[in-house]
CSV table of C-alpha atoms and ligand atoms in Angstrom, one decimal:
chain,number,residue,atom,x,y,z
P,1,MET,CA,-37.8,-30.4,-4.1
P,2,LYS,CA,-35.9,-33.7,-5.1
P,3,GLN,CA,-34.7,-35.8,-2.2
P,4,GLU,CA,-31.9,-37.6,-1.5
P,5,THR,CA,-30.0,-40.1,1.0
P,6,LEU,CA,-27.1,-38.7,2.4
P,7,ILE,CA,-25.8,-41.7,4.6
P,8,SER,CA,-27.3,-44.6,4.6
P,9,ASN,CA,-26.2,-47.7,7.2
P,10,PRO,CA,-27.9,-51.2,7.5
P,11,LYS,CA,-27.6,-50.6,11.0
P,12,MET,CA,-29.7,-47.0,11.2
P,13,GLY,CA,-32.5,-48.3,9.0
P,14,ALA,CA,-35.2,-45.2,7.7
P,15,SER,CA,-33.3,-42.7,9.7
P,16,ARG,CA,-35.6,-40.1,10.0
P,17,LEU,CA,-32.3,-37.7,8.9
P,18,ASN,CA,-32.3,-39.6,5.7
P,19,SER,CA,-34.7,-38.2,4.2
P,20,PHE,CA,-34.8,-34.2,4.8
P,21,PRO,CA,-31.6,-33.4,3.3
P,22,ASP,CA,-32.6,-29.4,3.1
P,23,GLU,CA,-32.4,-29.1,6.9
P,24,PHE,CA,-29.2,-31.0,6.2
P,25,PHE,CA,-27.9,-28.2,4.5
P,26,VAL,CA,-29.2,-25.6,6.5
P,27,ASN,CA,-28.0,-27.2,9.8
P,28,PRO,CA,-25.9,-30.6,9.6
P,29,TYR,CA,-25.1,-30.8,13.5
P,30,PRO,CA,-28.3,-32.9,14.3
P,31,PHE,CA,-27.6,-34.8,11.4
P,32,TYR,CA,-23.9,-35.7,12.5
P,33,ARG,CA,-25.2,-36.2,16.2
P,34,GLU,CA,-27.2,-38.8,15.2
P,35,LEU,CA,-24.5,-40.4,13.1
P,36,HIS,CA,-22.1,-40.1,16.3
P,37,SER,CA,-24.7,-42.1,18.6
P,38,ASN,CA,-24.3,-45.2,15.9
P,39,GLY,CA,-20.4,-44.6,16.3
P,40,PRO,CA,-17.2,-42.7,15.8
P,41,VAL,CA,-16.5,-44.3,13.0
P,42,GLN,CA,-19.1,-46.7,10.8
P,43,ARG,CA,-19.3,-48.2,7.5
P,44,GLY,CA,-22.2,-46.8,5.2
P,45,THR,CA,-22.6,-45.0,1.8
P,46,LEU,CA,-22.8,-41.4,1.8
P,47,ILE,CA,-24.7,-39.6,-0.9
P,48,LYS,CA,-23.8,-42.7,-3.2
P,49,HIS,CA,-20.0,-43.1,-2.1
P,50,ASP,CA,-19.2,-46.4,-0.2
P,51,GLY,CA,-16.9,-46.1,2.5
P,52,TRP,CA,-15.9,-45.7,6.3
P,53,VAL,CA,-17.8,-42.4,7.4
P,54,VAL,CA,-15.8,-40.8,10.7
P,55,THR,CA,-17.2,-38.9,12.9
P,56,GLY,CA,-15.0,-39.3,16.1
P,57,TYR,CA,-12.6,-36.7,17.0
P,58,LYS,CA,-10.0,-38.8,18.4
P,59,GLU,CA,-10.7,-40.9,15.3
P,60,ALA,CA,-10.1,-38.6,12.7
P,61,LEU,CA,-7.1,-37.5,14.9
P,62,HIS,CA,-5.5,-40.9,14.5
P,63,ILE,CA,-6.5,-41.2,10.5
P,64,LEU,CA,-5.2,-37.9,10.2
P,65,LYS,CA,-1.6,-38.6,12.1
P,66,HIS,CA,-1.5,-42.5,10.3
P,67,PRO,CA,1.3,-43.0,7.7
P,68,HIS,CA,-1.2,-46.2,6.4
P,69,PHE,CA,-3.8,-43.9,5.7
P,70,LYS,CA,-3.2,-41.7,2.4
P,71,THR,CA,-4.9,-38.7,0.5
P,72,ARG,CA,-6.8,-39.1,-2.5
P,73,MET,CA,-8.0,-37.3,-5.6
P,74,PRO,CA,-12.1,-36.5,-5.6
P,75,ILE,CA,-12.5,-37.0,-9.1
P,76,PRO,CA,-12.0,-40.4,-9.9
P,77,LYS,CA,-8.9,-40.7,-12.4
P,78,ASP,CA,-11.1,-42.8,-14.8
P,79,SER,CA,-14.0,-40.5,-15.3
P,80,LYS,CA,-14.2,-39.8,-19.1
P,81,ASP,CA,-15.8,-36.1,-18.6
P,82,ASN,CA,-12.5,-34.4,-16.5
P,83,LYS,CA,-9.5,-34.7,-18.0
P,84,ARG,CA,-8.1,-31.1,-17.4
P,85,LEU,CA,-9.6,-31.4,-13.6
P,86,ILE,CA,-7.9,-34.6,-13.2
P,87,ARG,CA,-4.7,-33.7,-14.4
P,88,ILE,CA,-4.9,-30.6,-11.9
P,89,GLN,CA,-5.7,-32.9,-9.5
P,90,LYS,CA,-2.9,-35.4,-9.8
P,91,ASN,CA,-0.2,-32.5,-9.6
P,92,MET,CA,-2.0,-31.0,-6.6
P,93,MET,CA,-0.3,-31.2,-3.0
P,94,LEU,CA,-3.1,-31.6,-1.6
P,95,PHE,CA,-3.8,-35.0,-3.3
P,96,LYS,CA,-0.2,-36.4,-3.2
P,97,ASN,CA,1.6,-38.5,-1.0
P,98,PRO,CA,5.2,-38.9,0.1
P,99,PRO,CA,7.7,-38.3,-1.4
P,100,ASP,CA,6.4,-36.0,-3.8
P,101,HIS,CA,3.9,-34.2,-1.6
P,102,THR,CA,7.0,-33.8,0.6
P,103,ARG,CA,8.9,-32.4,-2.1
P,104,ILE,CA,6.4,-30.3,-3.6
P,105,ARG,CA,5.3,-28.8,0.2
P,106,SER,CA,9.3,-28.0,0.7
P,107,LEU,CA,9.4,-25.4,-2.0
P,108,VAL,CA,5.9,-23.9,-1.5
P,109,SER,CA,5.8,-23.1,2.2
P,110,LYS,CA,8.7,-20.7,2.0
P,111,ALA,CA,5.9,-18.4,1.0
P,112,PHE,CA,4.1,-19.3,4.3
P,113,THR,CA,6.8,-18.3,6.8
P,114,PRO,CA,5.4,-16.6,10.4
P,115,HIS,CA,8.0,-13.7,9.1
P,116,ALA,CA,6.1,-14.0,5.1
P,117,ILE,CA,2.8,-13.7,6.8
P,118,GLU,CA,3.6,-11.0,9.3
P,119,ALA,CA,5.0,-8.8,6.0
P,120,VAL,CA,1.2,-8.7,5.1
P,121,ARG,CA,-0.5,-7.6,7.9
P,122,THR,CA,-0.4,-4.1,7.1
P,123,SER,CA,-1.7,-4.5,3.9
P,124,ILE,CA,-4.6,-6.5,5.2
P,125,GLU,CA,-5.1,-3.7,7.4
P,126,GLU,CA,-5.5,-1.3,5.3
P,127,THR,CA,-7.7,-3.2,2.8
P,128,ALA,CA,-10.2,-4.2,5.4
P,129,HIS,CA,-10.2,-0.7,6.4
P,130,GLN,CA,-10.4,0.8,2.7
P,131,LEU,CA,-13.2,-1.7,2.0
P,132,LEU,CA,-15.4,-0.6,4.9
P,133,VAL,CA,-14.8,3.0,4.5
P,134,ARG,CA,-16.9,2.3,1.4
P,135,VAL,CA,-19.9,0.9,2.4
P,136,GLN,CA,-20.1,2.8,5.5
P,137,ASP,CA,-22.3,5.6,4.7
P,138,ALA,CA,-24.9,2.8,2.4
P,139,GLY,CA,-25.8,1.2,6.0
P,140,GLU,CA,-25.7,-2.3,4.6
P,141,MET,CA,-23.8,-4.4,2.8
P,142,GLU,CA,-23.4,-8.2,2.2
P,143,VAL,CA,-20.3,-9.6,4.0
P,144,LYS,CA,-19.2,-12.4,1.4
P,145,SER,CA,-19.0,-9.9,-1.5
P,146,ASP,CA,-18.7,-6.4,-0.2
P,147,PHE,CA,-15.8,-7.6,2.2
P,148,ALA,CA,-14.5,-11.0,2.9
P,149,PHE,CA,-14.0,-11.7,-0.8
P,150,PRO,CA,-12.0,-8.4,-1.5
P,151,LEU,CA,-10.1,-8.9,1.2
P,152,ALA,CA,-9.3,-12.7,1.1
P,153,MET,CA,-8.3,-12.6,-2.8
P,154,ALA,CA,-6.3,-9.3,-2.6
P,155,THR,CA,-4.1,-11.3,-0.4
P,156,ILE,CA,-3.5,-14.4,-1.8
P,157,ALA,CA,-3.2,-12.5,-5.3
P,158,ARG,CA,-0.5,-10.4,-4.2
P,159,ILE,CA,1.5,-13.0,-2.8
P,160,LEU,CA,1.0,-15.0,-5.6
P,161,GLY,CA,1.3,-11.9,-7.9
P,162,VAL,CA,-2.1,-11.7,-9.9
P,163,SER,CA,-3.2,-8.3,-11.0
P,164,PRO,CA,-6.4,-6.8,-9.3
P,165,GLN,CA,-8.0,-6.6,-12.6
P,166,ASP,CA,-8.4,-10.4,-12.7
P,167,TYR,CA,-9.9,-11.2,-9.6
P,168,PRO,CA,-13.6,-11.4,-10.3
P,169,GLN,CA,-12.7,-14.4,-12.6
P,170,PHE,CA,-11.4,-16.5,-9.8
P,171,ARG,CA,-15.0,-16.1,-7.7
P,172,LYS,CA,-16.9,-18.2,-10.8
P,173,ARG,CA,-14.3,-20.7,-11.3
P,174,ALA,CA,-13.3,-21.3,-7.5
P,175,ASP,CA,-17.3,-22.2,-7.5
P,176,LEU,CA,-17.3,-24.3,-10.8
P,177,LEU,CA,-14.7,-26.3,-9.3
P,178,ILE,CA,-16.1,-26.7,-5.2
P,179,ARG,CA,-19.3,-27.7,-7.1
P,180,THR,CA,-17.7,-30.2,-9.3
P,181,THR,CA,-15.8,-31.8,-6.4
P,182,ASP,CA,-17.8,-31.8,-4.0
P,183,LEU,CA,-19.5,-35.2,-2.7
P,184,THR,CA,-22.7,-33.7,-3.7
P,185,ARG,CA,-22.2,-33.5,-7.3
P,186,THR,CA,-24.1,-35.1,-10.3
P,187,GLU,CA,-23.9,-35.0,-14.3
P,188,LYS,CA,-25.1,-31.5,-13.6
P,189,THR,CA,-23.0,-29.7,-12.2
P,190,LEU,CA,-19.9,-30.7,-14.3
P,191,ASP,CA,-18.9,-27.6,-15.6
P,192,GLY,CA,-15.7,-27.7,-13.6
P,193,GLU,CA,-13.8,-28.9,-16.7
P,194,ALA,CA,-14.4,-25.6,-18.6
P,195,ALA,CA,-13.2,-23.6,-15.1
P,196,ALA,CA,-10.1,-25.8,-15.2
P,197,SER,CA,-9.4,-25.7,-18.8
P,198,GLU,CA,-9.5,-21.2,-18.3
P,199,LEU,CA,-7.7,-21.5,-14.6
P,200,LEU,CA,-4.6,-23.8,-16.6
P,201,ASP,CA,-4.6,-21.0,-19.7
P,202,TYR,CA,-4.2,-18.3,-17.5
P,203,PHE,CA,-1.4,-19.7,-15.1
P,204,ARG,CA,0.1,-20.7,-18.2
P,205,SER,CA,0.5,-17.5,-19.6
P,206,LEU,CA,1.2,-15.7,-16.3
P,207,VAL,CA,4.4,-18.7,-15.4
P,208,LYS,CA,5.7,-17.3,-18.7
P,209,TYR,CA,5.1,-13.8,-18.4
P,210,ARG,CA,6.9,-14.1,-14.8
P,211,LEU,CA,10.0,-16.3,-16.3
P,212,HIS,CA,10.7,-12.9,-18.5
P,213,TYR,CA,9.6,-10.6,-15.8
P,214,PRO,CA,9.8,-11.6,-12.7
P,215,GLU,CA,8.6,-9.8,-9.2
P,216,ASP,CA,8.5,-9.9,-5.9
P,217,ASP,CA,6.0,-12.8,-5.7
P,218,LEU,CA,6.0,-16.9,-5.3
P,219,ILE,CA,5.0,-17.4,-8.8
P,220,SER,CA,8.4,-15.7,-9.9
P,221,LYS,CA,10.6,-17.5,-7.1
P,222,LEU,CA,9.2,-20.9,-7.9
P,223,VAL,CA,9.4,-20.3,-11.9
P,224,GLY,CA,13.6,-19.0,-10.9
P,225,GLU,CA,13.8,-22.0,-8.4
P,226,ALA,CA,17.5,-23.4,-9.1
P,227,ASP,CA,17.5,-26.0,-11.1
P,228,ASP,CA,19.2,-28.8,-8.9
P,229,GLY,CA,15.5,-31.2,-9.4
P,230,ASP,CA,14.0,-30.3,-6.4
P,231,LYS,CA,12.3,-27.7,-8.8
P,232,LEU,CA,8.2,-27.9,-9.7
P,233,ASP,CA,7.3,-29.3,-13.2
P,234,GLU,CA,5.2,-27.3,-15.6
P,235,ASP,CA,2.1,-29.2,-14.4
P,236,GLU,CA,3.1,-29.4,-10.5
P,237,LEU,CA,3.9,-25.4,-10.7
P,238,LEU,CA,0.0,-25.0,-12.6
P,239,ALA,CA,-1.5,-27.0,-10.0
P,240,THR,CA,0.0,-25.2,-7.2
P,241,CYS,CA,-0.8,-21.9,-8.5
P,242,ILE,CA,-5.0,-23.1,-9.0
P,243,LEU,CA,-4.5,-25.0,-5.5
P,244,LEU,CA,-3.1,-21.4,-3.8
P,245,ILE,CA,-5.5,-19.1,-5.7
P,246,ILE,CA,-9.0,-21.4,-5.0
P,247,ALA,CA,-8.2,-22.8,-1.1
P,248,GLY,CA,-6.3,-19.5,-0.8
P,249,HIS,CA,-9.7,-17.4,-0.8
P,250,GLU,CA,-12.6,-19.7,-0.7
P,251,THR,CA,-12.3,-21.3,3.4
P,252,THR,CA,-11.2,-17.9,4.2
P,253,VAL,CA,-14.5,-15.8,2.8
P,254,ASN,CA,-16.5,-18.8,4.3
P,255,LEU,CA,-14.4,-18.7,7.7
P,256,ILE,CA,-15.1,-15.1,7.7
P,257,GLY,CA,-19.0,-15.1,6.8
P,258,ASN,CA,-19.3,-18.2,9.2
P,259,GLY,CA,-17.6,-16.5,11.9
P,260,VAL,CA,-19.8,-12.9,11.6
P,261,VAL,CA,-22.9,-15.4,11.9
P,262,SER,CA,-21.9,-17.2,15.0
P,263,LEU,CA,-21.0,-13.8,16.7
P,264,LEU,CA,-24.6,-12.1,15.5
P,265,LYS,CA,-26.4,-15.2,16.9
P,266,ASN,CA,-24.9,-15.3,20.1
P,267,PRO,CA,-25.1,-11.3,21.1
P,268,ASP,CA,-23.4,-11.6,24.3
P,269,GLN,CA,-20.3,-13.0,22.2
P,270,LEU,CA,-20.4,-10.4,20.4
P,271,ILE,CA,-20.3,-7.9,23.3
P,272,LYS,CA,-17.8,-9.9,24.9
P,273,LEU,CA,-14.9,-9.1,21.8
P,274,LYS,CA,-16.4,-5.8,21.2
P,275,GLU,CA,-15.2,-4.8,25.0
P,276,GLU,CA,-12.1,-6.9,24.8
P,277,PRO,CA,-10.5,-6.9,20.9
P,278,SER,CA,-7.9,-9.0,22.5
P,279,LEU,CA,-10.1,-11.9,22.5
P,280,ILE,CA,-10.0,-11.9,18.7
P,281,ARG,CA,-7.2,-15.2,18.7
P,282,SER,CA,-9.2,-17.2,20.8
P,283,ALA,CA,-12.8,-16.1,19.0
P,284,VAL,CA,-11.1,-16.8,15.3
P,285,GLU,CA,-10.6,-20.8,17.0
P,286,GLU,CA,-14.1,-20.5,17.8
P,287,CYS,CA,-15.5,-19.5,14.8
P,288,LEU,CA,-13.6,-22.5,13.3
P,289,ARG,CA,-14.7,-25.0,15.4
P,290,PHE,CA,-17.9,-24.2,15.5
P,291,GLU,CA,-18.8,-23.6,11.8
P,292,SER,CA,-15.4,-25.2,10.0
P,293,PRO,CA,-15.4,-23.9,6.6
P,294,THR,CA,-14.0,-27.1,5.3
P,295,GLN,CA,-16.5,-30.0,6.9
P,296,LEU,CA,-15.1,-33.2,5.2
P,297,THR,CA,-11.6,-34.6,3.9
P,298,ALA,CA,-11.3,-38.2,2.4
P,299,ARG,CA,-8.3,-40.4,2.8
P,300,PHE,CA,-8.0,-44.2,1.6
P,301,ALA,CA,-6.3,-47.3,3.9
P,302,ALA,CA,-3.1,-48.2,2.3
P,303,GLU,CA,-2.8,-51.3,4.5
P,304,ASP,CA,-5.1,-53.1,6.9
P,305,THR,CA,-5.0,-50.9,10.3
P,306,GLU,CA,-7.3,-50.8,13.2
P,307,VAL,CA,-8.9,-47.7,14.0
P,308,GLY,CA,-11.4,-47.6,17.9
P,309,GLY,CA,-11.5,-51.4,17.6
P,310,THR,CA,-12.5,-51.7,13.8
P,311,THR,CA,-10.3,-52.8,10.8
P,312,ILE,CA,-10.4,-50.8,7.9
P,313,LYS,CA,-9.3,-52.9,5.0
P,314,SER,CA,-6.8,-52.0,2.7
P,315,GLY,CA,-8.4,-50.0,-0.3
P,316,GLU,CA,-10.9,-48.8,1.1
P,317,GLN,CA,-12.2,-45.6,1.7
P,318,ILE,CA,-12.6,-43.6,4.9
P,319,TYR,CA,-14.4,-39.9,4.5
P,320,LEU,CA,-13.5,-37.5,8.0
P,321,LEU,CA,-16.6,-35.5,9.0
P,322,LEU,CA,-14.4,-32.3,10.3
P,323,GLY,CA,-17.1,-30.4,11.5
P,324,ALA,CA,-19.1,-33.6,13.4
P,325,ALA,CA,-15.4,-34.2,14.9
P,326,ASN,CA,-15.4,-30.6,16.2
P,327,ARG,CA,-18.3,-31.5,17.7
P,328,ASP,CA,-17.3,-34.3,19.4
P,329,PRO,CA,-19.1,-34.3,23.2
P,330,MET,CA,-16.3,-36.3,24.0
P,331,ARG,CA,-13.3,-33.8,23.0
P,332,PHE,CA,-15.6,-30.4,23.6
P,333,THR,CA,-17.1,-29.8,26.5
P,334,ASP,CA,-20.6,-28.6,25.8
P,335,PRO,CA,-20.1,-28.6,22.1
P,336,ASP,CA,-23.1,-27.1,20.4
P,337,ILE,CA,-22.1,-23.5,22.6
P,338,PHE,CA,-20.4,-21.3,21.2
P,339,ASP,CA,-17.6,-19.3,23.8
P,340,ILE,CA,-15.4,-17.1,22.1
P,341,THR,CA,-12.8,-17.9,25.3
P,342,ARG,CA,-13.0,-21.6,24.9
P,343,GLU,CA,-9.3,-23.2,25.9
P,344,PRO,CA,-8.3,-25.4,24.9
P,345,ASN,CA,-10.2,-25.2,21.3
P,346,PRO,CA,-7.7,-28.1,19.5
P,347,HIS,CA,-10.2,-28.2,16.5
P,348,LEU,CA,-9.2,-30.0,13.4
P,349,ALA,CA,-10.6,-27.5,11.4
P,350,PHE,CA,-7.0,-26.9,9.1
P,351,GLY,CA,-7.0,-30.9,9.5
P,352,THR,CA,-3.7,-32.5,11.0
P,353,GLY,CA,-1.1,-34.5,10.0
P,354,ASN,CA,1.6,-34.1,7.3
P,355,HIS,CA,-1.5,-32.4,4.7
P,356,PHE,CA,-2.4,-29.7,7.4
P,357,CYS,CA,-3.5,-26.6,6.4
P,358,LEU,CA,-0.3,-24.5,4.5
P,359,GLY,CA,-2.5,-21.3,4.8
P,360,SER,CA,-3.4,-21.7,8.3
P,361,ALA,CA,-1.6,-18.8,9.6
P,362,LEU,CA,-2.6,-16.4,6.4
P,363,ALA,CA,-6.2,-17.5,7.4
P,364,ARG,CA,-6.4,-16.6,11.0
P,365,LEU,CA,-4.9,-13.6,10.5
P,366,GLU,CA,-7.1,-12.0,7.9
P,367,ALA,CA,-10.0,-13.5,9.7
P,368,GLN,CA,-8.7,-11.3,13.1
P,369,ILE,CA,-8.4,-8.7,11.4
P,370,ALA,CA,-11.6,-9.0,9.2
P,371,ILE,CA,-13.7,-9.2,12.4
P,372,ASN,CA,-12.1,-7.0,14.4
P,373,THR,CA,-12.2,-3.8,12.0
P,374,LEU,CA,-15.4,-4.7,11.1
P,375,LEU,CA,-16.9,-4.7,14.8
P,376,GLN,CA,-14.9,-1.5,15.4
P,377,GLN,CA,-15.2,0.4,12.6
P,378,LEU,CA,-19.4,-0.1,12.0
P,379,PRO,CA,-21.4,0.0,14.7
P,380,ASN,CA,-24.6,-1.6,16.1
P,381,LEU,CA,-24.3,-4.9,13.4
P,382,ARG,CA,-27.2,-7.0,12.4
P,383,LEU,CA,-28.2,-9.9,10.4
P,384,GLU,CA,-30.9,-8.3,7.4
P,385,ASN,CA,-32.8,-11.9,7.8
P,386,ASP,CA,-32.9,-14.8,10.2
P,387,ARG,CA,-33.3,-17.4,7.3
P,388,LEU,CA,-29.9,-17.4,5.8
P,389,GLN,CA,-29.6,-19.7,2.6
P,390,TRP,CA,-26.2,-22.1,2.6
P,391,ARG,CA,-24.9,-23.6,0.1
P,392,ARG,CA,-26.0,-27.1,-1.1
P,393,LEU,CA,-22.8,-28.8,-0.4
P,394,PHE,CA,-21.3,-31.5,1.9
P,395,GLY,CA,-17.4,-30.6,1.9
P,396,PHE,CA,-17.9,-26.9,2.6
P,397,ARG,CA,-19.5,-24.5,5.4
P,398,SER,CA,-20.4,-21.7,2.9
P,399,LEU,CA,-23.4,-18.9,2.9
P,400,GLU,CA,-25.2,-18.0,-0.1
P,401,GLU,CA,-25.2,-14.5,1.0
P,402,LEU,CA,-24.3,-12.6,4.3
P,403,PRO,CA,-26.7,-9.5,4.2
P,404,ILE,CA,-26.0,-7.2,7.5
P,405,SER,CA,-27.3,-3.6,8.2
P,406,PHE,CA,-25.7,-1.2,10.2
P,407,GLY,CA,-25.6,2.3,12.2
F,501,LIG,C1,-10.4,-20.9,6.8
F,501,LIG,C2,-9.7,-21.2,6.0
F,501,LIG,C3,-9.0,-22.3,5.8
F,501,LIG,C4,-9.5,-23.7,5.8
F,501,LIG,C5,-10.8,-23.9,7.2
F,501,LIG,C6,-8.5,-24.7,5.3
F,501,LIG,C7,-8.7,-25.8,5.2
F,501,LIG,C8,-7.9,-26.7,4.8
F,501,LIG,C9,-7.8,-28.4,5.6
F,501,LIG,C10,-8.8,-29.1,6.4
F,501,LIG,C11,-6.8,-28.9,4.7
F,501,LIG,C12,-6.4,-30.5,4.7
F,501,LIG,C13,-6.9,-31.2,4.0
F,501,LIG,C14,-6.7,-32.5,3.9
F,501,LIG,O1,-5.8,-33.0,5.1
F,501,LIG,O2,-7.1,-33.3,3.3
F,501,LIG,C15,-6.1,-27.6,3.9
F,501,LIG,C16,-5.0,-28.0,3.2
F,501,LIG,C17,-4.5,-26.8,2.6
F,501,LIG,N1,-4.7,-25.5,2.6
F,501,LIG,FE1,-6.0,-25.0,3.2
F,501,LIG,N2,-7.5,-23.7,4.8
F,501,LIG,C18,-7.6,-22.7,4.7
F,501,LIG,C19,-7.2,-21.7,4.3
F,501,LIG,C20,-6.2,-21.8,3.2
F,501,LIG,C21,-5.6,-21.1,2.8
F,501,LIG,C22,-5.3,-19.3,3.3
F,501,LIG,C23,-4.3,-21.3,2.0
F,501,LIG,C24,-3.6,-20.6,1.2
F,501,LIG,C25,-3.3,-19.2,1.1
F,501,LIG,C26,-4.7,-23.2,1.9
F,501,LIG,C27,-3.8,-23.8,1.7
F,501,LIG,C28,-3.7,-25.2,1.9
F,501,LIG,C29,-3.5,-25.9,1.4
F,501,LIG,C30,-1.6,-25.4,0.3
F,501,LIG,C31,-3.2,-27.2,1.8
F,501,LIG,C32,-2.4,-28.6,1.2
F,501,LIG,C33,-1.5,-28.5,2.0
F,501,LIG,C34,-0.8,-30.6,1.8
F,501,LIG,O3,-1.9,-30.7,1.1
F,501,LIG,O4,0.4,-30.4,2.8
F,501,LIG,N3,-5.4,-23.1,3.0
F,501,LIG,N4,-6.4,-26.4,4.1
């Protein structure tokens, strides 16, 4: 297996962990711990990317909330191979700064109010129940494909106004886009450009259709907004659809998958939750902290700014390891213990500050319903094998698949 350097840091020298990338993807937490022992903010090269690597909770929180630190696109804007992907990135709120960010976010956030989320509760419950009825006689299932993906996709698709027959194509395309934007990307993982192009074509024609035949969905609402200057332009609208369909299922699928694994690997916690289903809210918060679906986010400094005694200079890049911050022993007691009653649990799995996850309430509701329905409907859940395969991604914590059996 080809070995790559995950992080090189003059102070760390030839750290043992630099040369075990395969182990890193299986279990990144010992690596994070070692990094953290060199300081919460340190200069380094993270898989060929120079910048400041942040593993401390307090420092990550400070940077995410500080106006001097700006969001930025994962693919550099001068990259020649990813023209369409760059155009999409440029128009996504995730990679925009104020004032454009504020304008786009306030238009889109109308679809994610507590009232709007509560309105989809019954359909999530019904879908979760039906998906499990389909597999319950088989005695086994693959949690991501048979349950988490169809559930999360149906939910975000219904909000956006995407038809059920189109769901399968989004999984493959989300996967390609994620591989192309992850820090682990190489020239060989540039197929995201084709996926970007197909997604643009798909949403361009759906937007056109909804302009003439509006329904009660988010795309129809965004297309029909009053022309008072606050409207999204066509590029922003297409980028928003692509962001929502991908962010709206990928990380939620991983929250459900990672959460089920954490529970199955900690049977005392599984029993506790089965006996007291009302613990599901704090259980999902602990799943978010313990195996955070989003492990990394990036920023750059717009002005020289001090963080934890270190000056980050204007223009420098910052890599915030959310998965490490969520296991920072300075903030969380026994951070490597999975405790579904942990209180307080102020994890950073959804980020914080002006880019705080817009879909957090939806993701929480889906995971709470999914996990409790699974535990209540299928008896005696077991992992099919102990050697789970994790995807070789730096920014996301995601299983290749999760086979389980029951009954
Ligand atoms: C467990 C599931 C999820 C996780 C862990 C997650 C994580 C995150 C994180 C960490 C950010 C902030 C990124 C940054 O600051 O750079 C973010 C932003 C965002 N998320 Fe999520 N997300 C999840 C589910 C969802 C869902 C279901 C949706 C949509 C329905 C969604 C839509 C968004 C959007 C639109 C943003 C950008 C917000 C902005 O730039 O203002 N996410 N998410």
